[in-house]
């Protein structure tokens, strides 16, 4: 018969939470890294944080939706090679979808690092 001690289960639960939190932090770094750079404002104004109930990537600038749709001002403010027909050459798929696609692997890697997988 297999039994799990309540204290052992609590330790495992804490490790899982830690792995998810760290994996989400990795996802936030990825989101910021793939954010297109013109003046650097978008990268500077993006923050990643946790609350008791949620994990948040906050792209706190007016044109966040435009960048996340893979668009970019057309023509770009400073110039050359940043768009093709109004779509970003730096992040054509935006930032959210590539980050969402990468999250399972990022969390899996963190859980492996903690010895849970």
N, C-alpha and C. Protein backbone atom coordinates (compact mmCIF):
# COMPACT_ATOMS: atom_id res chain seq x y z
N UNK A 1 0.84 -1.18 0.00
CA UNK A 1 0.00 0.00 0.00
C UNK A 1 0.89 1.25 0.00
N UNK A 2 0.47 2.25 -0.74
CA UNK A 2 1.21 3.51 -0.87
C UNK A 2 0.49 4.57 -0.04
N UNK A 3 1.25 5.27 0.79
CA UNK A 3 0.66 6.34 1.59
C UNK A 3 1.49 7.61 1.43
N UNK A 4 0.81 8.71 1.47
CA UNK A 4 1.48 10.00 1.42
C UNK A 4 1.20 10.73 2.72
N UNK A 5 2.26 11.10 3.37
CA UNK A 5 2.17 11.87 4.59
C UNK A 5 1.66 13.27 4.26
N UNK A 6 0.80 13.81 5.08
CA UNK A 6 0.25 15.15 4.85
C UNK A 6 1.35 16.19 4.72
N UNK A 7 2.39 16.10 5.54
CA UNK A 7 3.50 17.07 5.48
C UNK A 7 4.28 16.91 4.18
N UNK A 8 4.48 15.66 3.74
CA UNK A 8 5.18 15.43 2.47
C UNK A 8 4.39 16.02 1.31
N UNK A 9 3.07 15.83 1.35
CA UNK A 9 2.21 16.37 0.30
C UNK A 9 2.31 17.90 0.27
N UNK A 10 2.33 18.53 1.43
CA UNK A 10 2.43 19.99 1.51
C UNK A 10 3.76 20.46 0.90
N UNK A 11 4.85 19.72 1.14
CA UNK A 11 6.14 20.07 0.57
C UNK A 11 6.12 19.97 -0.96
N UNK A 12 5.51 18.91 -1.46
CA UNK A 12 5.39 18.73 -2.91
C UNK A 12 4.55 19.85 -3.51
N UNK A 13 3.47 20.18 -2.84
CA UNK A 13 2.60 21.26 -3.32
C UNK A 13 3.36 22.58 -3.38
N UNK A 14 4.18 22.87 -2.39
CA UNK A 14 4.98 24.10 -2.37
C UNK A 14 5.99 24.10 -3.52
N UNK A 15 6.61 22.94 -3.78
CA UNK A 15 7.57 22.85 -4.89
C UNK A 15 6.87 23.09 -6.23
N UNK A 16 5.67 22.55 -6.38
CA UNK A 16 4.91 22.76 -7.62
C UNK A 16 4.60 24.24 -7.80
N UNK A 17 4.15 24.88 -6.74
CA UNK A 17 3.85 26.32 -6.81
C UNK A 17 5.11 27.12 -7.16
N UNK A 18 6.24 26.74 -6.56
CA UNK A 18 7.50 27.41 -6.84
C UNK A 18 7.88 27.24 -8.31
N UNK A 19 7.71 26.02 -8.83
CA UNK A 19 8.04 25.76 -10.23
C UNK A 19 7.17 26.56 -11.18
N UNK A 20 5.89 26.65 -10.86
CA UNK A 20 4.98 27.42 -11.71
C UNK A 20 5.33 28.90 -11.66
N UNK A 21 5.61 29.41 -10.47
CA UNK A 21 5.96 30.83 -10.33
C UNK A 21 7.25 31.15 -11.09
N UNK A 22 8.25 30.29 -10.95
CA UNK A 22 9.51 30.53 -11.66
C UNK A 22 9.33 30.37 -13.17
N UNK A 23 8.54 29.38 -13.58
CA UNK A 23 8.26 29.20 -15.01
C UNK A 23 7.54 30.41 -15.59
N UNK A 24 6.63 30.98 -14.80
CA UNK A 24 5.94 32.18 -15.25
C UNK A 24 6.91 33.35 -15.35
N UNK A 25 7.84 33.43 -14.41
CA UNK A 25 8.87 34.48 -14.49
C UNK A 25 9.69 34.34 -15.77
N UNK A 26 10.00 33.09 -16.13
CA UNK A 26 10.71 32.84 -17.39
C UNK A 26 9.87 33.29 -18.58
N UNK A 27 8.56 33.03 -18.50
CA UNK A 27 7.65 33.46 -19.58
C UNK A 27 7.62 34.98 -19.69
N UNK A 28 7.64 35.66 -18.55
CA UNK A 28 7.68 37.12 -18.56
C UNK A 28 8.94 37.65 -19.22
N UNK A 29 10.07 37.01 -18.91
CA UNK A 29 11.34 37.42 -19.55
C UNK A 29 11.28 37.20 -21.06
N UNK A 30 10.69 36.07 -21.47
CA UNK A 30 10.54 35.79 -22.90
C UNK A 30 9.68 36.86 -23.56
N UNK A 31 8.54 37.20 -22.93
CA UNK A 31 7.63 38.22 -23.45
C UNK A 31 8.38 39.52 -23.68
N UNK A 32 9.17 39.93 -22.69
CA UNK A 32 9.92 41.18 -22.80
C UNK A 32 10.99 41.07 -23.89
N UNK A 33 11.66 39.93 -23.95
CA UNK A 33 12.72 39.76 -24.95
C UNK A 33 12.20 39.81 -26.38
N UNK A 34 10.98 39.31 -26.61
CA UNK A 34 10.47 39.30 -27.98
C UNK A 34 9.66 40.56 -28.31
N UNK A 35 9.51 41.46 -27.33
CA UNK A 35 8.84 42.73 -27.59
C UNK A 35 9.68 43.54 -28.57
N UNK A 36 9.08 44.01 -29.68
CA UNK A 36 9.85 44.80 -30.65
C UNK A 36 10.44 46.04 -30.00
N UNK A 37 11.61 46.43 -30.48
CA UNK A 37 12.28 47.59 -29.92
C UNK A 37 12.43 48.67 -30.98
N UNK A 38 11.90 49.83 -30.65
CA UNK A 38 12.12 51.03 -31.46
C UNK A 38 12.89 51.99 -30.56
N UNK A 39 12.18 52.59 -29.61
CA UNK A 39 12.85 53.50 -28.67
C UNK A 39 13.20 52.77 -27.37
N UNK A 40 12.63 51.57 -27.15
CA UNK A 40 12.85 50.83 -25.91
C UNK A 40 11.75 51.05 -24.89
N UNK A 41 10.81 51.94 -25.18
CA UNK A 41 9.73 52.24 -24.25
C UNK A 41 8.91 51.00 -23.91
N UNK A 42 8.56 50.19 -24.90
CA UNK A 42 7.71 49.02 -24.66
C UNK A 42 8.39 48.03 -23.72
N UNK A 43 9.65 47.77 -23.93
CA UNK A 43 10.38 46.84 -23.06
C UNK A 43 10.49 47.40 -21.64
N UNK A 44 10.79 48.69 -21.53
CA UNK A 44 10.93 49.32 -20.21
C UNK A 44 9.62 49.35 -19.44
N UNK A 45 8.50 49.48 -20.15
CA UNK A 45 7.21 49.64 -19.48
C UNK A 45 6.46 48.33 -19.32
N UNK A 46 7.11 47.21 -19.59
CA UNK A 46 6.49 45.90 -19.38
C UNK A 46 7.02 45.32 -18.08
N UNK A 47 6.10 44.95 -17.19
CA UNK A 47 6.49 44.37 -15.90
C UNK A 47 5.82 43.02 -15.72
N UNK A 48 6.44 42.20 -14.91
CA UNK A 48 5.93 40.86 -14.61
C UNK A 48 5.83 40.75 -13.10
N UNK A 49 4.66 40.35 -12.60
CA UNK A 49 4.53 40.21 -11.15
C UNK A 49 3.44 39.20 -10.81
N UNK A 50 3.45 38.79 -9.53
CA UNK A 50 2.48 37.83 -9.01
C UNK A 50 1.64 38.52 -7.94
N UNK A 51 0.36 38.16 -7.91
CA UNK A 51 -0.49 38.53 -6.79
C UNK A 51 -0.83 37.21 -6.09
N UNK A 52 -1.64 37.25 -5.08
CA UNK A 52 -2.04 36.02 -4.40
C UNK A 52 -2.83 35.10 -5.32
N UNK A 53 -3.54 35.67 -6.27
CA UNK A 53 -4.42 34.86 -7.11
C UNK A 53 -4.05 34.83 -8.58
N UNK A 54 -3.16 35.74 -9.02
CA UNK A 54 -2.86 35.81 -10.45
C UNK A 54 -1.39 36.07 -10.70
N UNK A 55 -0.97 35.72 -11.90
CA UNK A 55 0.36 36.02 -12.39
C UNK A 55 0.15 36.95 -13.58
N UNK A 56 0.86 38.06 -13.61
CA UNK A 56 0.53 39.12 -14.55
C UNK A 56 1.75 39.58 -15.34
N UNK A 57 1.57 39.71 -16.65
CA UNK A 57 2.53 40.41 -17.51
C UNK A 57 1.80 41.68 -17.92
N UNK A 58 2.30 42.82 -17.48
CA UNK A 58 1.62 44.09 -17.70
C UNK A 58 2.39 44.92 -18.73
N UNK A 59 1.85 44.97 -19.94
CA UNK A 59 2.41 45.80 -21.00
C UNK A 59 1.73 47.16 -20.88
N UNK A 60 2.35 48.06 -20.12
CA UNK A 60 1.72 49.31 -19.73
C UNK A 60 2.13 50.46 -20.64
N UNK A 61 1.61 50.42 -21.88
CA UNK A 61 1.84 51.50 -22.83
C UNK A 61 0.69 51.47 -23.84
N UNK A 62 0.40 52.63 -24.42
CA UNK A 62 -0.80 52.79 -25.23
C UNK A 62 -0.88 51.86 -26.44
N UNK A 63 0.23 51.52 -27.03
CA UNK A 63 0.21 50.75 -28.27
C UNK A 63 0.51 49.26 -28.06
N UNK A 64 0.31 48.77 -26.84
CA UNK A 64 0.59 47.36 -26.53
C UNK A 64 -0.23 46.42 -27.43
N UNK A 65 -1.49 46.74 -27.62
CA UNK A 65 -2.34 45.89 -28.46
C UNK A 65 -1.85 45.83 -29.90
N UNK A 66 -1.37 46.95 -30.40
CA UNK A 66 -0.85 46.99 -31.77
C UNK A 66 0.36 46.07 -31.89
N UNK A 67 1.30 46.17 -30.97
CA UNK A 67 2.48 45.31 -31.01
C UNK A 67 2.10 43.85 -30.83
N UNK A 68 1.13 43.58 -29.94
CA UNK A 68 0.76 42.20 -29.66
C UNK A 68 0.03 41.56 -30.84
N UNK A 69 -0.51 42.37 -31.73
CA UNK A 69 -1.12 41.82 -32.96
C UNK A 69 -0.06 41.66 -34.06
N UNK A 70 1.19 41.96 -33.73
CA UNK A 70 2.26 41.83 -34.71
C UNK A 70 2.37 43.03 -35.62
N UNK A 71 1.66 44.08 -35.28
CA UNK A 71 1.69 45.28 -36.09
C UNK A 71 2.75 46.24 -35.56
N UNK A 72 2.92 47.32 -36.23
CA UNK A 72 3.87 48.35 -35.85
C UNK A 72 3.43 49.60 -36.60
N UNK A 73 3.69 50.77 -36.05
CA UNK A 73 3.25 51.97 -36.79
C UNK A 73 3.76 51.95 -38.23
N UNK A 74 2.90 52.31 -39.15
CA UNK A 74 3.27 52.28 -40.55
C UNK A 74 3.11 53.69 -41.12
N UNK A 75 4.11 54.36 -41.52
CA UNK A 75 5.53 53.97 -41.47
C UNK A 75 6.05 54.11 -40.05
N UNK A 76 7.10 53.36 -39.68
CA UNK A 76 7.67 53.49 -38.34
C UNK A 76 8.24 54.88 -38.13
N UNK A 77 8.23 55.32 -36.88
CA UNK A 77 8.67 56.67 -36.56
C UNK A 77 10.10 56.96 -37.03
N UNK A 78 10.99 56.04 -36.74
CA UNK A 78 12.40 56.32 -37.00
C UNK A 78 12.89 55.65 -38.26
N UNK A 79 11.98 54.97 -38.92
CA UNK A 79 12.49 54.58 -40.11
C UNK A 79 12.59 53.38 -40.90
N UNK A 80 13.59 52.63 -40.83
CA UNK A 80 13.83 51.66 -41.88
C UNK A 80 13.86 50.24 -41.35
N UNK A 81 13.20 49.35 -42.07
CA UNK A 81 13.31 47.94 -41.80
C UNK A 81 12.53 47.40 -40.61
N UNK A 82 11.69 48.22 -39.98
CA UNK A 82 10.96 47.75 -38.81
C UNK A 82 9.61 47.13 -39.18
N UNK A 83 9.12 47.43 -40.38
CA UNK A 83 7.83 46.86 -40.79
C UNK A 83 7.87 46.44 -42.25
N UNK A 84 6.96 45.54 -42.53
CA UNK A 84 6.64 45.21 -43.92
C UNK A 84 5.13 45.34 -44.01
N UNK A 85 4.66 46.34 -44.73
CA UNK A 85 3.23 46.64 -44.86
C UNK A 85 2.54 46.81 -43.51
N UNK A 86 3.23 47.44 -42.56
CA UNK A 86 2.63 47.73 -41.26
C UNK A 86 2.78 46.62 -40.24
N UNK A 87 3.39 45.49 -40.62
CA UNK A 87 3.58 44.40 -39.67
C UNK A 87 5.03 44.33 -39.24
N UNK A 88 5.22 44.08 -37.97
CA UNK A 88 6.55 44.08 -37.38
C UNK A 88 7.43 42.99 -37.96
N UNK A 89 8.66 43.35 -38.27
CA UNK A 89 9.63 42.34 -38.69
C UNK A 89 10.28 41.71 -37.45
N UNK A 90 10.19 42.39 -36.31
CA UNK A 90 10.80 41.89 -35.08
C UNK A 90 9.91 40.88 -34.36
N UNK A 91 8.61 41.07 -34.36
CA UNK A 91 7.67 40.17 -33.68
C UNK A 91 6.40 40.04 -34.51
N UNK A 92 6.47 39.38 -35.65
CA UNK A 92 5.30 39.30 -36.52
C UNK A 92 4.10 38.58 -35.90
N UNK A 93 4.34 37.74 -34.91
CA UNK A 93 3.25 37.04 -34.23
C UNK A 93 2.89 37.70 -32.90
N UNK A 94 3.43 38.88 -32.66
CA UNK A 94 3.20 39.56 -31.39
C UNK A 94 4.04 38.95 -30.30
N UNK A 95 3.61 39.16 -29.05
CA UNK A 95 4.35 38.63 -27.91
C UNK A 95 3.56 37.60 -27.13
N UNK A 96 2.25 37.79 -27.00
CA UNK A 96 1.44 36.90 -26.17
C UNK A 96 1.41 35.47 -26.69
N UNK A 97 1.09 35.28 -27.96
CA UNK A 97 0.95 33.92 -28.46
C UNK A 97 2.25 33.12 -28.39
N UNK A 98 3.39 33.68 -28.81
CA UNK A 98 4.64 32.93 -28.65
C UNK A 98 4.94 32.61 -27.19
N UNK A 99 4.60 33.53 -26.28
CA UNK A 99 4.83 33.29 -24.85
C UNK A 99 3.92 32.18 -24.35
N UNK A 100 2.64 32.22 -24.73
CA UNK A 100 1.69 31.17 -24.33
C UNK A 100 2.14 29.82 -24.87
N UNK A 101 2.60 29.80 -26.11
CA UNK A 101 3.07 28.55 -26.71
C UNK A 101 4.28 27.98 -25.97
N UNK A 102 5.13 28.85 -25.44
CA UNK A 102 6.36 28.40 -24.76
C UNK A 102 6.14 28.04 -23.29
N UNK A 103 5.05 28.49 -22.68
CA UNK A 103 4.87 28.32 -21.24
C UNK A 103 4.89 26.86 -20.77
N UNK A 104 4.23 25.94 -21.42
CA UNK A 104 4.29 24.56 -20.91
C UNK A 104 5.73 24.04 -20.78
N UNK A 105 6.55 24.32 -21.76
CA UNK A 105 7.94 23.87 -21.72
C UNK A 105 8.73 24.61 -20.64
N UNK A 106 8.49 25.90 -20.48
CA UNK A 106 9.19 26.67 -19.45
C UNK A 106 8.85 26.14 -18.06
N UNK A 107 7.57 25.87 -17.82
CA UNK A 107 7.15 25.35 -16.51
C UNK A 107 7.68 23.93 -16.31
N UNK A 108 7.62 23.12 -17.36
CA UNK A 108 8.16 21.75 -17.28
C UNK A 108 9.64 21.78 -16.91
N UNK A 109 10.40 22.67 -17.52
CA UNK A 109 11.83 22.78 -17.21
C UNK A 109 12.06 23.16 -15.75
N UNK A 110 11.25 24.08 -15.24
CA UNK A 110 11.38 24.48 -13.83
C UNK A 110 11.01 23.33 -12.89
N UNK A 111 9.97 22.57 -13.23
CA UNK A 111 9.59 21.43 -12.40
C UNK A 111 10.67 20.35 -12.43
N UNK A 112 11.31 20.17 -13.57
CA UNK A 112 12.44 19.22 -13.67
C UNK A 112 13.58 19.70 -12.78
N UNK A 113 13.88 21.00 -12.84
CA UNK A 113 14.97 21.55 -12.01
C UNK A 113 14.73 21.34 -10.53
N UNK A 114 13.46 21.30 -10.13
CA UNK A 114 13.11 21.09 -8.72
C UNK A 114 12.99 19.61 -8.37
N UNK A 115 13.23 18.75 -9.35
CA UNK A 115 13.19 17.31 -9.10
C UNK A 115 11.81 16.70 -9.08
N UNK A 116 10.83 17.38 -9.65
CA UNK A 116 9.46 16.89 -9.63
C UNK A 116 9.10 16.09 -10.87
N UNK A 117 9.90 16.16 -11.92
CA UNK A 117 9.64 15.39 -13.13
C UNK A 117 10.87 14.58 -13.51
